[in-house]
Amino acid sequence: TAMTLVDDTYTVTATVTDPAGNEASAVQHITIGQLATDDQATALFETNLPGADVTNGVFTFVDIDGDSLTATLVEPAFALISNEEAVTWTGDGTQLLIGSTLGNGEVIRVTIDNTGSYVVTLSGPLDHPVGNAQDILAFDVSIDVTDGTSTATGTLNISIEDDMPVVEDSQVQFSINAVPTTISGENLLGDAGTFGSDGGFIETVKVGGITYTYDVAADTVSTAGASDLVISHAFNDANDELTIDTIKGETLVVDML
């Protein structure tokens, strides 16, 4: 009698009986069409933004029947945030996953083909759980591989290293004329300075003995200290500019963002 077996592992027991009625048995496990894949890990760095950071690799797919295989991606269960917006995914169950936000568009994409080759592209920053630290954010994307009958699942662990602002000592030259010169926040960080991919703001400015502190959440500036040099100051919350007037007739305008 012919029998059709599906891909699985079967246990076969053979029993031999001699004329005296003595029996002996042997057990054999037979695997038909076993399908397997491995797990992979990859890393990206927000210091390479703006622009994009790209990484790639190859999963190993094994099918002892030599069947044609199809690989697809499963969107991560881990909730991702970018610039305080939730990242939503498209392409679940396909070979292209794109994570994006409503306000900023695409943040990350993952692709894979049927040979196991994958590419991960980070095009925007992700919010990390630890503030004021260059920490690692990690999450998993599942890879489903099928031969049409059986399915194996592998895991791609993606880790993303945060970046931090860089500031160096610098000297800013102002041209004093009828129209005040405005220096934007990032220019005060020095030639090699940067807010980083997450953006940022100037938290404090000190002129003479007065320290001006910017509260980005409240969009206000507070002061501490005193100085004979400074006559007055004003903060425009419409354009985030702090204006400081001195007894020398100088006007300093700093864009805190």
PDB file of N, CA and C in Angstrom, residues 3-87:
ATOM      1  N   MET A   3       1.866   5.160   0.666  1.00  0.00           N
ATOM      2  CA  MET A   3       1.523   6.129   1.698  1.00  0.00           C
ATOM      3  C   MET A   3       2.246   7.440   1.395  1.00  0.00           C
ATOM      4  N   THR A   4       1.522   8.545   1.487  1.00  0.00           N
ATOM      5  CA  THR A   4       2.116   9.866   1.290  1.00  0.00           C
ATOM      6  C   THR A   4       2.338  10.518   2.648  1.00  0.00           C
ATOM      7  N   LEU A   5       3.583  10.897   2.912  1.00  0.00           N
ATOM      8  CA  LEU A   5       3.946  11.501   4.195  1.00  0.00           C
ATOM      9  C   LEU A   5       4.237  12.982   4.003  1.00  0.00           C
ATOM     10  N   VAL A   6       3.747  13.784   4.932  1.00  0.00           N
ATOM     11  CA  VAL A   6       4.059  15.222   4.910  1.00  0.00           C
ATOM     12  C   VAL A   6       5.372  15.442   5.658  1.00  0.00           C
ATOM     13  N   ASP A   7       5.953  16.645   5.474  1.00  0.00           N
ATOM     14  CA  ASP A   7       7.205  16.965   6.150  1.00  0.00           C
ATOM     15  C   ASP A   7       7.018  16.893   7.656  1.00  0.00           C
ATOM     16  N   ASP A   8       7.790  16.046   8.286  1.00  0.00           N
ATOM     17  CA  ASP A   8       7.716  15.878   9.744  1.00  0.00           C
ATOM     18  C   ASP A   8       8.776  14.872  10.157  1.00  0.00           C
ATOM     19  N   THR A   9       8.861  14.614  11.464  1.00  0.00           N
ATOM     20  CA  THR A   9       9.746  13.577  11.984  1.00  0.00           C
ATOM     21  C   THR A   9       8.886  12.398  12.437  1.00  0.00           C
ATOM     22  N   TYR A  10       9.192  11.199  11.910  1.00  0.00           N
ATOM     23  CA  TYR A  10       8.412  10.000  12.201  1.00  0.00           C
ATOM     24  C   TYR A  10       9.259   9.004  12.977  1.00  0.00           C
ATOM     25  N   THR A  11       8.581   8.293  13.877  1.00  0.00           N
ATOM     26  CA  THR A  11       9.241   7.236  14.637  1.00  0.00           C
ATOM     27  C   THR A  11       8.823   5.878  14.053  1.00  0.00           C
ATOM     28  N   VAL A  12       9.818   5.088  13.625  1.00  0.00           N
ATOM     29  CA  VAL A  12       9.565   3.777  13.032  1.00  0.00           C
ATOM     30  C   VAL A  12      10.136   2.703  13.959  1.00  0.00           C
ATOM     31  N   THR A  13       9.294   1.765  14.344  1.00  0.00           N
ATOM     32  CA  THR A  13       9.735   0.672  15.209  1.00  0.00           C
ATOM     33  C   THR A  13       9.699  -0.635  14.410  1.00  0.00           C
ATOM     34  N   ALA A  14      10.858  -1.354  14.349  1.00  0.00           N
ATOM     35  CA  ALA A  14      10.950  -2.646  13.652  1.00  0.00           C
ATOM     36  C   ALA A  14      11.064  -3.759  14.702  1.00  0.00           C
ATOM     37  N   THR A  15      10.215  -4.744  14.614  1.00  0.00           N
ATOM     38  CA  THR A  15      10.219  -5.864  15.563  1.00  0.00           C
ATOM     39  C   THR A  15      10.484  -7.162  14.808  1.00  0.00           C
ATOM     40  N   VAL A  16      11.450  -7.960  15.324  1.00  0.00           N
ATOM     41  CA  VAL A  16      11.818  -9.246  14.713  1.00  0.00           C
ATOM     42  C   VAL A  16      11.453 -10.365  15.697  1.00  0.00           C
ATOM     43  N   THR A  17      10.774 -11.410  15.182  1.00  0.00           N
ATOM     44  CA  THR A  17      10.381 -12.544  16.020  1.00  0.00           C
ATOM     45  C   THR A  17      10.937 -13.832  15.417  1.00  0.00           C
ATOM     46  N   ASP A  18      11.634 -14.633  16.281  1.00  0.00           N
ATOM     47  CA  ASP A  18      12.185 -15.900  15.775  1.00  0.00           C
ATOM     48  C   ASP A  18      11.162 -17.027  15.959  1.00  0.00           C
ATOM     49  N   PRO A  19      11.459 -18.235  15.423  1.00  0.00           N
ATOM     50  CA  PRO A  19      10.487 -19.344  15.521  1.00  0.00           C
ATOM     51  C   PRO A  19      10.126 -19.705  16.940  1.00  0.00           C
ATOM     52  N   ALA A  20      11.003 -19.381  17.905  1.00  0.00           N
ATOM     53  CA  ALA A  20      10.717 -19.715  19.302  1.00  0.00           C
ATOM     54  C   ALA A  20       9.828 -18.672  19.967  1.00  0.00           C
ATOM     55  N   GLY A  21       9.509 -17.600  19.231  1.00  0.00           N
ATOM     56  CA  GLY A  21       8.653 -16.562  19.794  1.00  0.00           C
ATOM     57  C   GLY A  21       9.411 -15.440  20.477  1.00  0.00           C
ATOM     58  N   ASN A  22      10.741 -15.454  20.380  1.00  0.00           N
ATOM     59  CA  ASN A  22      11.528 -14.383  20.974  1.00  0.00           C
ATOM     60  C   ASN A  22      11.495 -13.150  20.072  1.00  0.00           C
ATOM     61  N   GLU A  23      11.380 -11.973  20.701  1.00  0.00           N
ATOM     62  CA  GLU A  23      11.272 -10.735  19.935  1.00  0.00           C
ATOM     63  C   GLU A  23      12.424  -9.783  20.261  1.00  0.00           C
ATOM     64  N   ALA A  24      12.781  -9.004  19.270  1.00  0.00           N
ATOM     65  CA  ALA A  24      13.742  -7.920  19.448  1.00  0.00           C
ATOM     66  C   ALA A  24      13.244  -6.731  18.631  1.00  0.00           C
ATOM     67  N   SER A  25      13.402  -5.523  19.200  1.00  0.00           N
ATOM     68  CA  SER A  25      12.885  -4.327  18.526  1.00  0.00           C
ATOM     69  C   SER A  25      13.978  -3.271  18.372  1.00  0.00           C
ATOM     70  N   ALA A  26      13.828  -2.445  17.374  1.00  0.00           N
ATOM     71  CA  ALA A  26      14.721  -1.310  17.153  1.00  0.00           C
ATOM     72  C   ALA A  26      13.869  -0.110  16.749  1.00  0.00           C
ATOM     73  N   VAL A  27      14.240   1.080  17.245  1.00  0.00           N
ATOM     74  CA  VAL A  27      13.491   2.300  16.975  1.00  0.00           C
ATOM     75  C   VAL A  27      14.352   3.229  16.122  1.00  0.00           C
ATOM     76  N   GLN A  28      13.784   3.775  15.083  1.00  0.00           N
ATOM     77  CA  GLN A  28      14.489   4.711  14.209  1.00  0.00           C
ATOM     78  C   GLN A  28      13.614   5.944  14.001  1.00  0.00           C
ATOM     79  N   HIS A  29      14.250   7.142  14.144  1.00  0.00           N
ATOM     80  CA  HIS A  29      13.539   8.396  13.894  1.00  0.00           C
ATOM     81  C   HIS A  29      13.913   8.878  12.494  1.00  0.00           C
ATOM     82  N   ILE A  30      12.921   9.078  11.677  1.00  0.00           N
ATOM     83  CA  ILE A  30      13.142   9.477  10.288  1.00  0.00           C
ATOM     84  C   ILE A  30      12.541  10.873  10.068  1.00  0.00           C
ATOM     85  N   THR A  31      13.367  11.787   9.598  1.00  0.00           N
ATOM     86  CA  THR A  31      12.908  13.151   9.316  1.00  0.00           C
ATOM     87  C   THR A  31      12.708  13.327   7.821  1.00  0.00           C
ATOM     88  N   ILE A  32      11.543  13.814   7.465  1.00  0.00           N
ATOM     89  CA  ILE A  32      11.215  14.062   6.060  1.00  0.00           C
ATOM     90  C   ILE A  32      11.029  15.566   5.858  1.00  0.00           C
ATOM     91  N   GLY A  33      11.848  16.124   4.960  1.00  0.00           N
ATOM     92  CA  GLY A  33      11.688  17.533   4.589  1.00  0.00           C
ATOM     93  C   GLY A  33      11.945  18.504   5.712  1.00  0.00           C
ATOM     94  N   GLN A  34      12.977  18.302   6.522  1.00  0.00           N
ATOM     95  CA  GLN A  34      13.236  19.213   7.631  1.00  0.00           C
ATOM     96  C   GLN A  34      13.724  20.561   7.100  1.00  0.00           C
ATOM     97  N   LEU A  35      13.143  21.650   7.645  1.00  0.00           N
ATOM     98  CA  LEU A  35      13.460  23.014   7.249  1.00  0.00           C
ATOM     99  C   LEU A  35      13.971  23.767   8.471  1.00  0.00           C
ATOM    100  N   ALA A  36      15.044  24.511   8.306  1.00  0.00           N
ATOM    101  CA  ALA A  36      15.613  25.229   9.446  1.00  0.00           C
ATOM    102  C   ALA A  36      16.259  26.526   8.974  1.00  0.00           C
ATOM    103  N   THR A  37      16.369  27.488   9.887  1.00  0.00           N
ATOM    104  CA  THR A  37      17.109  28.727   9.644  1.00  0.00           C
ATOM    105  C   THR A  37      17.801  29.131  10.933  1.00  0.00           C
ATOM    106  N   ASP A  38      18.765  30.061  10.817  1.00  0.00           N
ATOM    107  CA  ASP A  38      19.512  30.493  11.988  1.00  0.00           C
ATOM    108  C   ASP A  38      19.005  31.844  12.479  1.00  0.00           C
ATOM    109  N   ASP A  39      19.668  32.383  13.519  1.00  0.00           N
ATOM    110  CA  ASP A  39      19.404  33.717  14.028  1.00  0.00           C
ATOM    111  C   ASP A  39      20.586  34.618  13.688  1.00  0.00           C
ATOM    112  N   GLN A  40      20.302  35.912  13.524  1.00  0.00           N
ATOM    113  CA  GLN A  40      21.341  36.877  13.187  1.00  0.00           C
ATOM    114  C   GLN A  40      21.207  38.100  14.085  1.00  0.00           C
ATOM    115  N   ALA A  41      22.291  38.867  14.203  1.00  0.00           N
ATOM    116  CA  ALA A  41      22.274  40.135  14.932  1.00  0.00           C
ATOM    117  C   ALA A  41      23.025  41.172  14.111  1.00  0.00           C
ATOM    118  N   THR A  42      22.545  42.410  14.159  1.00  0.00           N
ATOM    119  CA  THR A  42      23.192  43.480  13.410  1.00  0.00           C
ATOM    120  C   THR A  42      23.078  44.774  14.192  1.00  0.00           C
ATOM    121  N   ALA A  43      23.944  45.741  13.890  1.00  0.00           N
ATOM    122  CA  ALA A  43      23.991  46.991  14.654  1.00  0.00           C
ATOM    123  C   ALA A  43      24.023  48.191  13.718  1.00  0.00           C
ATOM    124  N   LEU A  44      23.348  49.269  14.146  1.00  0.00           N
ATOM    125  CA  LEU A  44      23.369  50.542  13.425  1.00  0.00           C
ATOM    126  C   LEU A  44      23.698  51.654  14.415  1.00  0.00           C
ATOM    127  N   PHE A  45      24.120  52.818  13.871  1.00  0.00           N
ATOM    128  CA  PHE A  45      24.613  53.898  14.722  1.00  0.00           C
ATOM    129  C   PHE A  45      23.986  55.226  14.290  1.00  0.00           C
ATOM    130  N   GLU A  46      23.341  55.900  15.240  1.00  0.00           N
ATOM    131  CA  GLU A  46      22.713  57.176  14.927  1.00  0.00           C
ATOM    132  C   GLU A  46      23.729  58.277  14.667  1.00  0.00           C
ATOM    133  N   THR A  47      24.982  58.065  15.022  1.00  0.00           N
ATOM    134  CA  THR A  47      26.017  59.066  14.724  1.00  0.00           C
ATOM    135  C   THR A  47      26.199  59.244  13.218  1.00  0.00           C
ATOM    136  N   ASN A  48      25.744  58.283  12.412  1.00  0.00           N
ATOM    137  CA  ASN A  48      25.852  58.389  10.954  1.00  0.00           C
ATOM    138  C   ASN A  48      24.691  59.163  10.327  1.00  0.00           C
ATOM    139  N   LEU A  49      23.766  59.645  11.154  1.00  0.00           N
ATOM    140  CA  LEU A  49      22.665  60.476  10.679  1.00  0.00           C
ATOM    141  C   LEU A  49      23.047  61.943  10.830  1.00  0.00           C
ATOM    142  N   PRO A  50      22.450  62.890  10.042  1.00  0.00           N
ATOM    143  CA  PRO A  50      21.438  62.646   9.008  1.00  0.00           C
ATOM    144  C   PRO A  50      22.029  61.952   7.789  1.00  0.00           C
ATOM    145  N   GLY A  51      21.149  61.470   6.953  1.00  0.00           N
ATOM    146  CA  GLY A  51      21.558  60.605   5.856  1.00  0.00           C
ATOM    147  C   GLY A  51      20.981  59.240   6.142  1.00  0.00           C
ATOM    148  N   ALA A  52      21.821  58.230   6.185  1.00  0.00           N
ATOM    149  CA  ALA A  52      21.343  56.881   6.498  1.00  0.00           C
ATOM    150  C   ALA A  52      22.512  56.025   6.950  1.00  0.00           C
ATOM    151  N   ASP A  53      22.230  55.103   7.867  1.00  0.00           N
ATOM    152  CA  ASP A  53      23.199  54.079   8.233  1.00  0.00           C
ATOM    153  C   ASP A  53      22.649  52.751   7.743  1.00  0.00           C
ATOM    154  N   VAL A  54      23.473  51.971   7.063  1.00  0.00           N
ATOM    155  CA  VAL A  54      23.027  50.743   6.409  1.00  0.00           C
ATOM    156  C   VAL A  54      23.881  49.578   6.875  1.00  0.00           C
ATOM    157  N   THR A  55      23.242  48.450   7.165  1.00  0.00           N
ATOM    158  CA  THR A  55      23.955  47.226   7.503  1.00  0.00           C
ATOM    159  C   THR A  55      23.290  46.059   6.774  1.00  0.00           C
ATOM    160  N   ASN A  56      24.041  44.972   6.579  1.00  0.00           N
ATOM    161  CA  ASN A  56      23.479  43.835   5.838  1.00  0.00           C
ATOM    162  C   ASN A  56      24.111  42.536   6.305  1.00  0.00           C
ATOM    163  N   GLY A  57      23.525  41.440   5.892  1.00  0.00           N
ATOM    164  CA  GLY A  57      24.021  40.114   6.241  1.00  0.00           C
ATOM    165  C   GLY A  57      23.228  39.049   5.510  1.00  0.00           C
ATOM    166  N   VAL A  58      23.471  37.782   5.877  1.00  0.00           N
ATOM    167  CA  VAL A  58      22.809  36.664   5.198  1.00  0.00           C
ATOM    168  C   VAL A  58      22.368  35.634   6.227  1.00  0.00           C
ATOM    169  N   PHE A  59      21.096  35.255   6.169  1.00  0.00           N
ATOM    170  CA  PHE A  59      20.588  34.127   6.946  1.00  0.00           C
ATOM    171  C   PHE A  59      20.940  32.824   6.227  1.00  0.00           C
ATOM    172  N   THR A  60      21.088  31.763   6.997  1.00  0.00           N
ATOM    173  CA  THR A  60      21.319  30.434   6.436  1.00  0.00           C
ATOM    174  C   THR A  60      20.012  29.643   6.468  1.00  0.00           C
ATOM    175  N   PHE A  61      19.521  29.262   5.295  1.00  0.00           N
ATOM    176  CA  PHE A  61      18.321  28.452   5.186  1.00  0.00           C
ATOM    177  C   PHE A  61      18.720  27.024   4.827  1.00  0.00           C
ATOM    178  N   VAL A  62      18.114  26.026   5.499  1.00  0.00           N
ATOM    179  CA  VAL A  62      18.404  24.615   5.234  1.00  0.00           C
ATOM    180  C   VAL A  62      17.099  23.870   4.983  1.00  0.00           C
ATOM    181  N   ASP A  63      17.024  23.202   3.835  1.00  0.00           N
ATOM    182  CA  ASP A  63      15.898  22.328   3.537  1.00  0.00           C
ATOM    183  C   ASP A  63      16.467  21.068   2.879  1.00  0.00           C
ATOM    184  N   ILE A  64      16.400  19.938   3.572  1.00  0.00           N
ATOM    185  CA  ILE A  64      17.078  18.734   3.086  1.00  0.00           C
ATOM    186  C   ILE A  64      16.430  18.164   1.835  1.00  0.00           C
ATOM    187  N   ASP A  65      15.192  18.614   1.525  1.00  0.00           N
ATOM    188  CA  ASP A  65      14.554  18.189   0.281  1.00  0.00           C
ATOM    189  C   ASP A  65      15.034  18.991  -0.920  1.00  0.00           C
ATOM    190  N   GLY A  66      15.672  20.155  -0.643  1.00  0.00           N
ATOM    191  CA  GLY A  66      16.075  21.029  -1.732  1.00  0.00           C
ATOM    192  C   GLY A  66      14.916  21.787  -2.350  1.00  0.00           C
ATOM    193  N   ASP A  67      13.829  21.959  -1.581  1.00  0.00           N
ATOM    194  CA  ASP A  67      12.663  22.675  -2.103  1.00  0.00           C
ATOM    195  C   ASP A  67      12.962  24.158  -2.296  1.00  0.00           C
ATOM    196  N   SER A  68      12.203  24.799  -3.136  1.00  0.00           N
ATOM    197  CA  SER A  68      12.277  26.249  -3.282  1.00  0.00           C
ATOM    198  C   SER A  68      11.731  26.914  -2.026  1.00  0.00           C
ATOM    199  N   LEU A  69      12.456  27.907  -1.520  1.00  0.00           N
ATOM    200  CA  LEU A  69      12.103  28.541  -0.244  1.00  0.00           C
ATOM    201  C   LEU A  69      11.678  29.985  -0.459  1.00  0.00           C
ATOM    202  N   THR A  70      10.770  30.440   0.408  1.00  0.00           N
ATOM    203  CA  THR A  70      10.317  31.830   0.404  1.00  0.00           C
ATOM    204  C   THR A  70      10.493  32.412   1.800  1.00  0.00           C
ATOM    205  N   ALA A  71      11.134  33.589   1.872  1.00  0.00           N
ATOM    206  CA  ALA A  71      11.355  34.257   3.158  1.00  0.00           C
ATOM    207  C   ALA A  71      10.498  35.509   3.242  1.00  0.00           C
ATOM    208  N   THR A  72       9.901  35.751   4.412  1.00  0.00           N
ATOM    209  CA  THR A  72       9.115  36.956   4.656  1.00  0.00           C
ATOM    210  C   THR A  72       9.448  37.513   6.038  1.00  0.00           C
ATOM    211  N   LEU A  73       9.114  38.777   6.248  1.00  0.00           N
ATOM    212  CA  LEU A  73       9.431  39.488   7.487  1.00  0.00           C
ATOM    213  C   LEU A  73       8.180  39.672   8.334  1.00  0.00           C
ATOM    214  N   VAL A  74       8.369  39.644   9.645  1.00  0.00           N
ATOM    215  CA  VAL A  74       7.281  39.873  10.593  1.00  0.00           C
ATOM    216  C   VAL A  74       7.597  41.148  11.372  1.00  0.00           C
ATOM    217  N   GLU A  75       6.654  42.083  11.396  1.00  0.00           N
ATOM    218  CA  GLU A  75       6.924  43.347  12.080  1.00  0.00           C
ATOM    219  C   GLU A  75       7.180  43.124  13.566  1.00  0.00           C
ATOM    220  N   PRO A  76       8.084  43.915  14.167  1.00  0.00           N
ATOM    221  CA  PRO A  76       8.425  43.702  15.577  1.00  0.00           C
ATOM    222  C   PRO A  76       7.264  44.034  16.505  1.00  0.00           C
ATOM    223  N   ALA A  77       7.185  43.290  17.599  1.00  0.00           N
ATOM    224  CA  ALA A  77       6.164  43.572  18.612  1.00  0.00           C
ATOM    225  C   ALA A  77       6.593  44.729  19.505  1.00  0.00           C
ATOM    226  N   PHE A  78       7.904  45.012  19.536  1.00  0.00           N
ATOM    227  CA  PHE A  78       8.442  46.069  20.391  1.00  0.00           C
ATOM    228  C   PHE A  78       8.020  47.433  19.847  1.00  0.00           C
ATOM    229  N   ALA A  79       7.497  48.292  20.727  1.00  0.00           N
ATOM    230  CA  ALA A  79       7.025  49.614  20.307  1.00  0.00           C
ATOM    231  C   ALA A  79       8.203  50.570  20.165  1.00  0.00           C
ATOM    232  N   LEU A  80       8.343  51.162  18.977  1.00  0.00           N
ATOM    233  CA  LEU A  80       9.405  52.121  18.718  1.00  0.00           C
ATOM    234  C   LEU A  80       8.829  53.525  18.636  1.00  0.00           C
ATOM    235  N   ILE A  81       9.632  54.517  19.088  1.00  0.00           N
ATOM    236  CA  ILE A  81       9.242  55.918  19.086  1.00  0.00           C
ATOM    237  C   ILE A  81      10.331  56.713  18.386  1.00  0.00           C
ATOM    238  N   SER A  82       9.933  57.674  17.556  1.00  0.00           N
ATOM    239  CA  SER A  82      10.884  58.572  16.897  1.00  0.00           C
ATOM    240  C   SER A  82      10.387  60.004  17.054  1.00  0.00           C
ATOM    241  N   ASN A  83      11.221  60.844  17.693  1.00  0.00           N
ATOM    242  CA  ASN A  83      10.839  62.246  17.938  1.00  0.00           C
ATOM    243  C   ASN A  83       9.462  62.339  18.588  1.00  0.00           C
ATOM    244  N   GLU A  84       9.255  61.459  19.579  1.00  0.00           N
ATOM    245  CA  GLU A  84       8.033  61.421  20.386  1.00  0.00           C
ATOM    246  C   GLU A  84       6.795  60.987  19.598  1.00  0.00           C
ATOM    247  N   GLU A  85       6.995  60.396  18.423  1.00  0.00           N
ATOM    248  CA  GLU A  85       5.889  59.842  17.643  1.00  0.00           C
ATOM    249  C   GLU A  85       6.038  58.333  17.532  1.00  0.00           C
ATOM    250  N   ALA A  86       4.919  57.623  17.581  1.00  0.00           N
ATOM    251  CA  ALA A  86       4.949  56.172  17.453  1.00  0.00           C
ATOM    252  C   ALA A  86       5.327  55.770  16.030  1.00  0.00           C
ATOM    253  N   VAL A  87       6.190  54.765  15.937  1.00  0.00           N
ATOM    254  CA  VAL A  87       6.571  54.206  14.634  1.00  0.00           C
ATOM    255  C   VAL A  87       5.564  53.133  14.258  1.00  0.00           C
TER     256      VAL A  87
END
